Short mmCIF file of C-alpha atoms and ligand atoms in Angstrom, two decimals:
data_model
loop_
_atom_site.label_atom_id
_atom_site.label_comp_id
_atom_site.label_asym_id
_atom_site.label_seq_id
_atom_site.Cartn_x
_atom_site.Cartn_y
_atom_site.Cartn_z
CA MET D 1 -15.86 -14.59 10.59
CA PRO D 2 -19.54 -14.98 11.41
CA GLY D 3 -21.82 -12.02 10.95
CA PRO D 4 -23.70 -10.44 13.84
CA TYR D 5 -26.85 -12.30 12.89
CA ARG D 6 -28.22 -14.51 10.16
CA ILE D 7 -31.38 -13.68 8.31
CA ARG D 8 -31.81 -16.74 6.17
CA ASP D 9 -29.76 -19.80 5.61
CA VAL D 10 -30.50 -19.99 1.92
CA ALA D 11 -28.01 -17.36 0.76
CA PRO D 12 -26.05 -19.01 -2.06
CA GLU D 13 -22.28 -18.90 -1.82
CA ILE D 14 -20.72 -16.50 -4.27
CA THR D 15 -19.03 -18.34 -7.07
CA GLN D 16 -16.63 -16.99 -9.60
CA ARG D 17 -18.49 -16.07 -12.76
CA SER D 18 -15.84 -15.13 -15.22
CA ASP D 19 -17.53 -16.31 -18.40
CA SER D 20 -19.70 -14.00 -20.43
CA PRO D 21 -22.45 -13.02 -20.67
CA VAL D 22 -22.55 -11.41 -17.25
CA PRO D 23 -25.65 -12.63 -15.43
CA THR D 24 -28.27 -10.02 -14.66
CA SER D 25 -30.09 -11.67 -11.77
CA PRO D 26 -28.47 -13.43 -8.82
CA ALA D 27 -31.16 -15.69 -7.57
CA GLY D 28 -34.54 -15.01 -9.13
CA PRO D 29 -37.48 -15.80 -6.88
CA THR D 30 -35.41 -17.41 -4.12
CA PRO D 31 -34.45 -14.79 -1.53
CA ALA D 32 -30.71 -14.16 -1.39
CA TYR D 33 -28.71 -12.18 1.13
CA SER D 34 -27.75 -9.67 -1.57
CA ALA D 35 -29.51 -8.70 -4.80
CA LEU D 36 -26.26 -7.42 -6.32
CA THR D 37 -26.12 -8.12 -10.06
CA VAL D 38 -23.40 -6.24 -11.92
CA LEU D 39 -21.20 -3.15 -11.84
CA GLU D 40 -21.79 -0.32 -14.29
CA CYS D 41 -19.60 2.61 -15.21
CA SER D 42 -20.80 5.91 -13.82
CA ARG D 43 -19.61 7.77 -16.91
CA CYS D 44 -19.48 5.65 -20.06
CA SER D 45 -21.36 2.67 -21.50
CA ALA D 46 -18.55 0.14 -21.07
CA GLY D 47 -19.39 -3.03 -19.21
CA PRO D 48 -21.33 -4.19 -17.34
CA TYR D 49 -18.56 -5.52 -15.15
CA ASP D 50 -18.62 -8.77 -13.21
CA ALA D 51 -19.47 -7.93 -9.59
CA ASP D 52 -18.07 -11.18 -8.23
CA ARG D 53 -14.45 -10.29 -8.90
CA VAL D 54 -12.31 -7.63 -7.34
CA GLN D 55 -12.77 -4.57 -9.58
CA GLY D 56 -11.31 -1.10 -9.53
CA THR D 57 -12.48 1.69 -11.80
CA CYS D 58 -13.82 1.47 -15.35
CA GLY D 59 -11.32 1.44 -18.21
CA CYS D 60 -12.25 5.10 -18.73
CA GLY D 61 -11.09 5.89 -15.19
CA ALA D 62 -14.52 6.61 -13.73
CA PRO D 63 -16.00 4.91 -10.64
CA LEU D 64 -18.05 1.74 -11.01
CA LEU D 65 -21.51 1.60 -9.44
CA ALA D 66 -23.13 -1.53 -7.98
CA ARG D 67 -26.49 -2.45 -9.47
CA TYR D 68 -29.14 -4.59 -7.82
CA ASP D 69 -32.14 -6.58 -8.95
CA LEU D 70 -34.61 -4.25 -7.28
CA ALA D 71 -37.63 -6.15 -8.57
CA ALA D 72 -36.29 -9.18 -6.73
CA VAL D 73 -35.70 -7.14 -3.57
CA ALA D 74 -39.30 -5.93 -3.68
CA SER D 75 -40.49 -9.53 -3.92
CA TRP D 76 -38.22 -10.75 -1.09
CA THR D 77 -38.79 -8.16 1.58
CA ASP D 78 -40.50 -4.91 2.54
CA PRO D 79 -40.11 -2.05 5.03
CA GLY D 80 -42.09 -3.93 7.67
CA GLN D 81 -39.71 -6.88 7.61
CA ILE D 82 -36.71 -4.59 7.67
CA ALA D 83 -38.07 -2.75 10.71
CA ALA D 84 -38.02 -6.03 12.65
CA ARG D 85 -34.32 -6.63 12.01
CA PRO D 86 -31.42 -5.73 14.34
CA PRO D 87 -30.57 -2.01 14.32
CA SER D 88 -27.44 -2.02 12.19
CA LEU D 89 -26.81 -1.05 8.59
CA TRP D 90 -26.85 -4.75 7.71
CA ARG D 91 -30.64 -4.66 8.02
CA TYR D 92 -30.51 -3.47 4.40
CA HIS D 93 -28.44 -6.46 3.30
CA GLU D 94 -30.41 -7.11 0.11
CA LEU D 95 -29.31 -3.65 -1.05
CA LEU D 96 -25.68 -4.23 -0.06
CA PRO D 97 -23.03 -6.12 -2.06
CA VAL D 98 -21.98 -8.72 0.51
CA GLY D 99 -23.16 -12.10 -0.71
CA SER D 100 -23.60 -13.93 2.57
CA ALA D 101 -24.19 -13.19 6.25
CA LYS D 102 -21.07 -15.26 6.98
CA SER D 103 -18.97 -12.67 5.18
CA VAL D 104 -20.14 -9.72 7.25
CA VAL D 105 -17.36 -8.05 9.26
CA SER D 106 -19.08 -5.85 11.78
CA PHE D 107 -19.10 -3.96 15.05
CA ASP D 108 -22.91 -3.70 14.73
CA GLU D 109 -22.51 -0.29 13.11
CA GLY D 110 -25.34 1.85 11.80
CA MET D 111 -28.81 3.12 12.74
CA THR D 112 -27.24 6.22 14.24
CA PRO D 113 -29.53 8.77 15.93
CA LEU D 114 -31.61 11.24 13.95
CA LEU D 115 -31.89 14.01 16.53
CA PRO D 116 -34.19 17.02 16.61
CA MET D 117 -32.07 20.16 17.14
CA GLU D 118 -34.73 22.41 18.58
CA ARG D 119 -32.56 25.00 20.26
CA LEU D 120 -30.07 25.31 17.43
CA GLY D 121 -32.88 25.21 14.86
CA ALA D 122 -34.60 28.11 16.61
CA GLU D 123 -31.36 30.09 16.62
CA LEU D 124 -30.84 29.42 12.91
CA GLY D 125 -34.45 30.13 11.91
CA VAL D 126 -35.08 26.55 10.81
CA PRO D 127 -37.24 25.00 13.53
CA ARG D 128 -37.48 21.62 11.82
CA LEU D 129 -33.73 21.04 11.99
CA LEU D 130 -32.51 17.48 12.53
CA MET D 131 -29.03 16.05 12.89
CA LYS D 132 -28.08 12.62 11.64
CA ASP D 133 -25.30 12.02 14.14
CA GLU D 134 -22.60 9.71 12.85
CA SER D 135 -20.27 10.21 15.80
CA PRO D 136 -21.43 7.08 17.70
CA LEU D 137 -20.16 4.81 14.92
CA PRO D 138 -17.08 2.63 15.51
CA THR D 139 -13.94 4.81 15.20
CA GLY D 140 -16.14 7.88 15.60
CA SER D 141 -17.09 8.77 12.05
CA PHE D 142 -19.32 7.91 9.09
CA LYS D 143 -16.29 6.30 7.46
CA ALA D 144 -17.19 3.16 9.42
CA ARG D 145 -20.06 2.52 7.01
CA GLY D 146 -17.84 2.40 3.95
CA ALA D 147 -15.25 0.36 5.80
CA ALA D 148 -17.78 -2.19 7.08
CA VAL D 149 -19.14 -2.89 3.62
CA GLY D 150 -15.87 -2.36 1.75
CA VAL D 151 -13.79 -4.62 4.00
CA SER D 152 -16.49 -7.31 4.18
CA ARG D 153 -16.78 -7.44 0.40
CA ALA D 154 -13.01 -7.27 -0.17
CA ALA D 155 -12.49 -10.24 2.16
CA GLU D 156 -15.38 -12.14 0.59
CA LEU D 157 -13.87 -11.70 -2.88
CA GLY D 158 -10.48 -12.93 -1.66
CA ALA D 159 -8.46 -9.72 -1.42
CA THR D 160 -5.18 -10.32 0.45
CA GLY D 161 -5.14 -6.82 1.93
CA VAL D 162 -6.57 -3.33 1.63
CA ALA D 163 -4.74 -0.05 1.08
CA LEU D 164 -5.94 3.52 1.10
CA PRO D 165 -4.94 7.15 1.29
CA THR D 166 -6.88 9.08 3.91
CA ASN D 167 -7.44 12.42 5.58
CA GLY D 168 -7.59 10.45 8.82
CA ASN D 169 -10.99 9.03 9.61
CA ALA D 170 -11.25 6.64 6.68
CA GLY D 171 -7.85 5.25 7.64
CA SER D 172 -8.85 4.60 11.23
CA ALA D 173 -12.11 2.98 10.13
CA TRP D 174 -10.57 0.72 7.50
CA ALA D 175 -7.72 -0.21 9.85
CA ALA D 176 -10.20 -1.31 12.51
CA PHE D 177 -12.44 -3.31 10.18
CA ALA D 178 -9.44 -4.86 8.42
CA ALA D 179 -8.07 -5.97 11.79
CA ARG D 180 -11.42 -7.54 12.61
CA ALA D 181 -11.39 -9.30 9.24
CA GLY D 182 -7.81 -10.49 9.73
CA LEU D 183 -6.71 -8.57 6.62
CA PRO D 184 -3.51 -6.54 6.34
CA CYS D 185 -4.15 -2.82 5.90
CA LEU D 186 -1.87 -0.15 4.45
CA VAL D 187 -2.70 3.49 5.23
CA VAL D 188 -1.04 6.69 4.00
CA MET D 189 -2.15 10.04 5.43
CA PRO D 190 -0.99 13.66 5.31
CA THR D 191 1.03 14.80 8.32
CA ASP D 192 -1.70 17.38 9.02
CA ALA D 193 -4.45 14.76 9.46
CA PRO D 194 -5.93 14.63 12.98
CA GLN D 195 -3.25 13.06 15.19
CA ILE D 196 -5.62 10.66 16.91
CA THR D 197 -6.35 8.99 13.58
CA ARG D 198 -2.73 7.96 13.08
CA ALA D 199 -2.73 6.48 16.57
CA GLU D 200 -5.91 4.59 15.71
CA CYS D 201 -4.32 3.14 12.57
CA VAL D 202 -1.21 2.09 14.47
CA ALA D 203 -3.31 0.66 17.30
CA ALA D 204 -5.23 -1.52 14.84
CA GLY D 205 -1.99 -2.83 13.43
CA ALA D 206 -2.17 -1.07 10.08
CA GLU D 207 1.01 -0.42 8.16
CA THR D 208 0.84 3.36 8.51
CA TYR D 209 2.77 6.09 6.70
CA LEU D 210 2.66 9.87 6.82
CA VAL D 211 3.22 11.97 3.73
CA ASP D 212 4.35 15.57 3.67
CA GLY D 213 1.58 16.56 1.25
CA LEU D 214 -2.14 16.18 0.60
CA ILE D 215 -4.43 13.22 0.02
CA GLY D 216 -3.61 13.14 -3.69
CA ASP D 217 0.05 12.57 -2.82
CA ALA D 218 -0.98 9.80 -0.43
CA GLY D 219 -3.08 8.27 -3.22
CA ARG D 220 -0.14 8.13 -5.60
CA LEU D 221 1.94 6.32 -2.96
CA VAL D 222 -0.87 3.84 -2.36
CA ARG D 223 -1.35 3.08 -6.06
CA ALA D 224 2.35 2.39 -6.48
CA ALA D 225 2.43 0.18 -3.39
CA VAL D 226 -0.65 -1.81 -4.42
CA ALA D 227 0.90 -2.49 -7.83
CA ASP D 228 3.65 -4.35 -5.97
CA ARG D 229 1.34 -6.34 -3.71
CA PRO D 230 -0.65 -9.06 -5.47
CA GLY D 231 -4.22 -9.30 -4.27
CA PHE D 232 -4.20 -5.99 -2.41
CA LEU D 233 -7.27 -3.86 -3.01
CA ASP D 234 -6.84 -0.15 -3.70
CA ALA D 235 -9.65 1.12 -1.47
CA SER D 236 -9.15 4.80 -2.37
CA THR D 237 -12.33 6.87 -2.55
CA LEU D 238 -14.44 5.61 -5.46
CA ARG D 239 -11.60 3.48 -6.83
CA GLU D 240 -13.47 0.40 -5.70
CA PRO D 241 -17.28 0.19 -5.88
CA TYR D 242 -18.33 -0.88 -2.39
CA ARG D 243 -17.34 1.87 0.04
CA LEU D 244 -20.09 3.88 -1.65
CA GLU D 245 -22.59 1.13 -0.88
CA GLY D 246 -21.86 1.41 2.82
CA LYS D 247 -22.26 5.18 2.72
CA LYS D 248 -25.62 4.97 1.00
CA THR D 249 -27.08 3.45 4.16
CA ILE D 250 -27.09 6.98 5.64
CA GLY D 251 -29.82 7.79 3.14
CA LEU D 252 -31.66 4.53 3.76
CA GLU D 253 -31.62 5.14 7.51
CA ILE D 254 -32.84 8.73 7.25
CA ALA D 255 -35.79 7.57 5.13
CA GLU D 256 -36.63 4.72 7.50
CA GLN D 257 -36.26 6.89 10.63
CA LEU D 258 -38.69 9.42 9.16
CA GLY D 259 -41.24 6.65 8.52
CA TRP D 260 -40.20 5.88 4.93
CA ARG D 261 -40.28 9.41 3.67
CA VAL D 262 -37.60 11.98 2.98
CA PRO D 263 -36.95 15.45 4.43
CA ASP D 264 -37.03 18.60 2.30
CA VAL D 265 -33.27 19.04 2.42
CA ILE D 266 -30.20 16.96 3.34
CA ILE D 267 -26.98 18.89 3.97
CA PHE D 268 -23.72 17.00 3.79
CA PRO D 269 -20.06 18.02 4.16
CA THR D 270 -18.36 17.08 0.94
CA GLY D 271 -14.72 16.18 0.47
CA GLY D 272 -14.36 13.14 -1.76
CA GLY D 273 -18.12 13.12 -2.22
CA VAL D 274 -18.85 9.47 -1.49
CA GLY D 275 -21.35 10.28 1.25
CA MET D 276 -23.36 12.60 -0.95
CA VAL D 277 -23.27 10.30 -3.97
CA GLY D 278 -24.15 7.37 -1.73
CA ILE D 279 -27.16 9.10 -0.17
CA ALA D 280 -28.47 9.99 -3.63
CA LYS D 281 -27.97 6.44 -4.86
CA GLY D 282 -29.66 4.91 -1.83
CA LEU D 283 -32.68 7.19 -2.06
CA ARG D 284 -33.05 6.52 -5.79
CA GLU D 285 -33.06 2.79 -5.08
CA LEU D 286 -35.75 3.27 -2.42
CA ARG D 287 -37.78 5.32 -4.88
CA GLN D 288 -37.48 2.62 -7.51
CA LEU D 289 -38.60 0.07 -4.91
CA GLY D 290 -41.63 2.25 -4.23
CA TRP D 291 -40.69 2.50 -0.54
CA ILE D 292 -40.55 6.31 -0.63
CA GLY D 293 -42.34 8.88 -2.80
CA GLU D 294 -41.16 10.37 -6.07
CA THR D 295 -39.67 13.60 -4.74
CA LEU D 296 -36.12 13.40 -3.43
CA PRO D 297 -34.71 15.86 -0.89
CA ARG D 298 -32.72 18.82 -2.21
CA LEU D 299 -29.13 17.77 -1.62
CA VAL D 300 -26.65 20.38 -0.44
CA ALA D 301 -22.89 19.84 -0.66
CA VAL D 302 -20.93 21.90 1.85
CA GLN D 303 -17.25 22.64 1.41
CA ALA D 304 -14.70 24.84 3.13
CA ALA D 305 -13.77 28.10 1.44
CA GLY D 306 -10.15 26.91 1.52
CA CYS D 307 -10.96 23.88 -0.66
CA ALA D 308 -14.17 24.16 -2.65
CA PRO D 309 -13.74 22.59 -6.11
CA ILE D 310 -17.34 21.32 -6.18
CA VAL D 311 -18.82 24.68 -5.19
CA ARG D 312 -16.77 26.43 -7.85
CA ALA D 313 -17.85 23.97 -10.54
CA PHE D 314 -21.47 24.28 -9.43
CA GLU D 315 -21.36 28.07 -9.62
CA ARG D 316 -19.77 27.93 -13.06
CA GLN D 317 -22.40 25.44 -14.21
CA ALA D 318 -19.61 23.03 -15.08
CA ASP D 319 -20.07 19.25 -15.11
CA GLU D 320 -16.56 18.52 -13.86
CA THR D 321 -14.42 19.86 -11.05
CA GLU D 322 -10.98 21.39 -11.52
CA PRO D 323 -8.10 20.82 -9.09
CA TRP D 324 -8.12 23.34 -6.22
CA PRO D 325 -4.72 24.98 -5.63
CA ASP D 326 -3.29 25.42 -2.12
CA ALA D 327 -6.11 23.59 -0.36
CA ARG D 328 -6.28 24.38 3.35
CA THR D 329 -8.98 24.22 6.04
CA GLU D 330 -9.47 23.30 9.69
CA ALA D 331 -12.17 20.91 8.48
CA PHE D 332 -9.44 18.56 7.37
CA GLY D 333 -11.77 15.92 5.97
CA LEU D 334 -12.80 18.46 3.34
CA THR D 335 -9.25 18.86 2.05
CA VAL D 336 -9.85 16.97 -1.20
CA PRO D 337 -8.67 19.29 -3.98
CA GLU D 338 -9.33 16.85 -6.81
CA PRO D 339 -12.31 14.57 -6.04
CA LEU D 340 -12.57 11.67 -8.50
CA GLY D 341 -16.35 11.63 -8.10
CA GLY D 342 -16.88 15.38 -8.27
CA PHE D 343 -19.02 15.02 -11.41
CA LEU D 344 -21.28 12.58 -9.56
CA VAL D 345 -21.78 15.04 -6.70
CA LEU D 346 -22.65 17.78 -9.19
CA GLU D 347 -25.14 15.49 -10.90
CA ALA D 348 -26.83 14.59 -7.60
CA ILE D 349 -27.10 18.21 -6.50
CA ARG D 350 -28.56 19.37 -9.80
CA ALA D 351 -30.95 16.46 -10.21
CA THR D 352 -32.52 17.18 -6.83
CA GLY D 353 -32.67 20.97 -7.09
CA GLY D 354 -29.97 21.26 -4.46
CA THR D 355 -26.96 23.52 -4.22
CA ALA D 356 -23.32 23.75 -3.14
CA VAL D 357 -22.07 26.12 -0.46
CA ALA D 358 -18.65 27.12 0.82
CA VAL D 359 -18.12 28.42 4.35
CA THR D 360 -15.02 29.95 5.88
CA ASP D 361 -13.08 28.35 8.71
CA GLU D 362 -14.13 31.23 10.93
CA GLN D 363 -17.79 30.48 10.19
CA LEU D 364 -17.52 26.74 10.69
CA LEU D 365 -15.58 27.06 13.94
CA ALA D 366 -18.18 29.51 15.25
CA SER D 367 -20.93 27.06 14.26
CA GLN D 368 -19.08 24.28 16.06
CA ARG D 369 -19.14 26.26 19.29
CA GLN D 370 -22.76 27.27 18.71
CA ALA D 371 -23.91 23.66 18.26
CA ALA D 372 -22.00 22.57 21.36
CA ARG D 373 -23.46 25.32 23.50
CA ALA D 374 -27.01 25.08 22.16
CA GLU D 375 -27.32 21.31 22.05
CA GLY D 376 -24.36 19.80 23.90
CA ALA D 377 -23.27 18.36 20.56
CA TRP D 378 -19.56 18.71 19.92
CA VAL D 379 -19.70 18.02 16.20
CA CYS D 380 -16.68 17.62 13.96
CA PRO D 381 -15.59 20.68 11.96
CA GLU D 382 -16.99 19.13 8.79
CA GLY D 383 -20.40 18.71 10.40
CA ALA D 384 -20.12 22.22 11.82
CA ALA D 385 -19.60 23.51 8.28
CA CYS D 386 -23.10 22.24 7.49
CA PHE D 387 -24.66 24.22 10.34
CA ALA D 388 -22.81 27.29 9.06
CA ALA D 389 -24.31 26.53 5.66
CA VAL D 390 -27.80 26.36 7.20
CA ALA D 391 -27.31 29.89 8.53
CA GLN D 392 -26.07 31.07 5.14
CA LEU D 393 -28.85 29.41 3.14
CA ARG D 394 -31.55 30.64 5.53
CA ALA D 395 -30.23 34.20 5.31
CA ALA D 396 -30.25 33.95 1.52
CA GLY D 397 -33.83 32.64 1.54
CA TRP D 398 -32.80 29.37 -0.09
CA LEU D 399 -34.01 27.57 3.03
CA ALA D 400 -37.53 28.37 4.19
CA GLN D 401 -38.55 28.44 7.83
CA SER D 402 -40.91 25.55 7.10
CA ASP D 403 -38.24 23.30 5.55
CA GLU D 404 -37.41 20.06 7.28
CA VAL D 405 -33.63 19.99 7.13
CA VAL D 406 -31.32 17.09 7.98
CA VAL D 407 -27.68 17.98 8.63
CA VAL D 408 -25.30 15.04 8.64
CA ASN D 409 -22.65 15.35 11.33
CA THR D 410 -20.06 13.00 9.91
CA GLY D 411 -18.00 12.48 13.03
CA ALA D 412 -17.05 13.18 16.61
CA GLY D 413 -15.70 16.62 17.52
CA LEU D 414 -13.55 14.85 20.11
CA LYS D 415 -11.11 13.93 17.36
CA TYR D 416 -10.38 17.59 16.68
CA GLN D 417 -9.45 18.82 20.11
CA GLN D 418 -7.43 21.72 18.67
CA THR D 419 -10.57 23.25 17.18
CA MET D 420 -12.01 23.93 20.64
CA PRO D 421 -9.48 26.01 22.60
CA ALA D 422 -10.12 25.59 26.32
CA HIS D 423 -8.31 27.52 29.03
CA PRO D 424 -10.34 27.34 32.21
CA PRO D 425 -8.88 29.34 35.13
CA LEU D 426 -6.56 27.41 37.43
CA ILE D 427 -7.45 27.65 41.11
CA PRO D 428 -4.80 26.80 43.67
CA ALA D 429 -5.79 23.87 45.87
CA GLY D 430 -7.32 25.23 49.03
CA ALA D 431 -8.47 28.47 47.37
CA GLN D 432 -12.11 29.19 46.54
CA ILE D 433 -14.13 29.54 43.38
CA PRO D 434 -14.96 33.23 42.99
CA PRO D 435 -18.58 34.20 43.69
CA ARG D 436 -20.90 34.58 40.67
ZN1 ZN P 501 -16.36 4.06 -18.12
#
């Protein structure tokens, strides 16, 4: 399928490179569509792994991270050139793993608004509050970024299908992009996932199953199914390397939208942790390119009090998370009791002087109503949790009044109708609205 646009016609076709040693530079001085080189383990020194084959996790079980020839990127392009490109996440294609514009599967996603939240910021005591609003993305959540890049790369590498467990929004995003790529998609989600997301998966033709359990149970079903389906990619969170690459474009966009600089703080709702890890990775790549300054924003991971394994590990100064028993929250996307990449989130928070915060369902639902009333922004419960965290961190003095704070609203509140009870009075036809 053709991409939405073509930058250059010199992008070399990806060829299978199975022989060692693994090459370390894709194209040298000749500009290529992607500067992807190899995959490295995020935990151990095994590898590097060949990036031009379908790969899962490292032999040690940890996620693999895509590495790029950043010196080559710096010689091929610059922020000025990027600014002139179409406003989608594919404007950063040198820093993405897809080897050719022809392989891009897209709805023109990305470059979502970075909105000043003046009224809400004043109420919360943080006047320089901004919201990176991911709700306009295809399928209504930030999951579209990971799906765009993950599905494009999976198809490019010859996967025969994609399969994933989901708390809802990742499933609807991957189902939509897989349909657009002509790839079969298998989705397993908990029965408690937002109902609209199962309809979205079914509508996009995905083979969809519900499980009477949590996302970990869905993951086990997916792994067993994939083992029986040759060529299927297990696209579970951080079990393939490229969903993360899509997510990192949130960080790239925030930096570009601020004029190639970073805010003081970025606050992100954290379930599986890919968004947070992706933002950190993207900003580190920009720093290495010299496109932003040395100081990174303090990264804040927000979880729900009913499922907060990362917050607990952070408070205990542990490097790893422990499984959270009886996970439960209205912010269903945060119901990830055992995040595979928890240690990467903890590393990103600590390296940037950030923190991890848990908020109760009561707090996040109140923040959801507050944001809607103050700004007309019906954010998803996960995004609302971040505004609740702003209030908490400001009260504790961790956030200063002068801080420039970006909250990432990861999706549309419309998908969670049950979180906004609405019972307007019914007026019989022919009767009158009471006077004020
Ligand atoms: Zn490893």
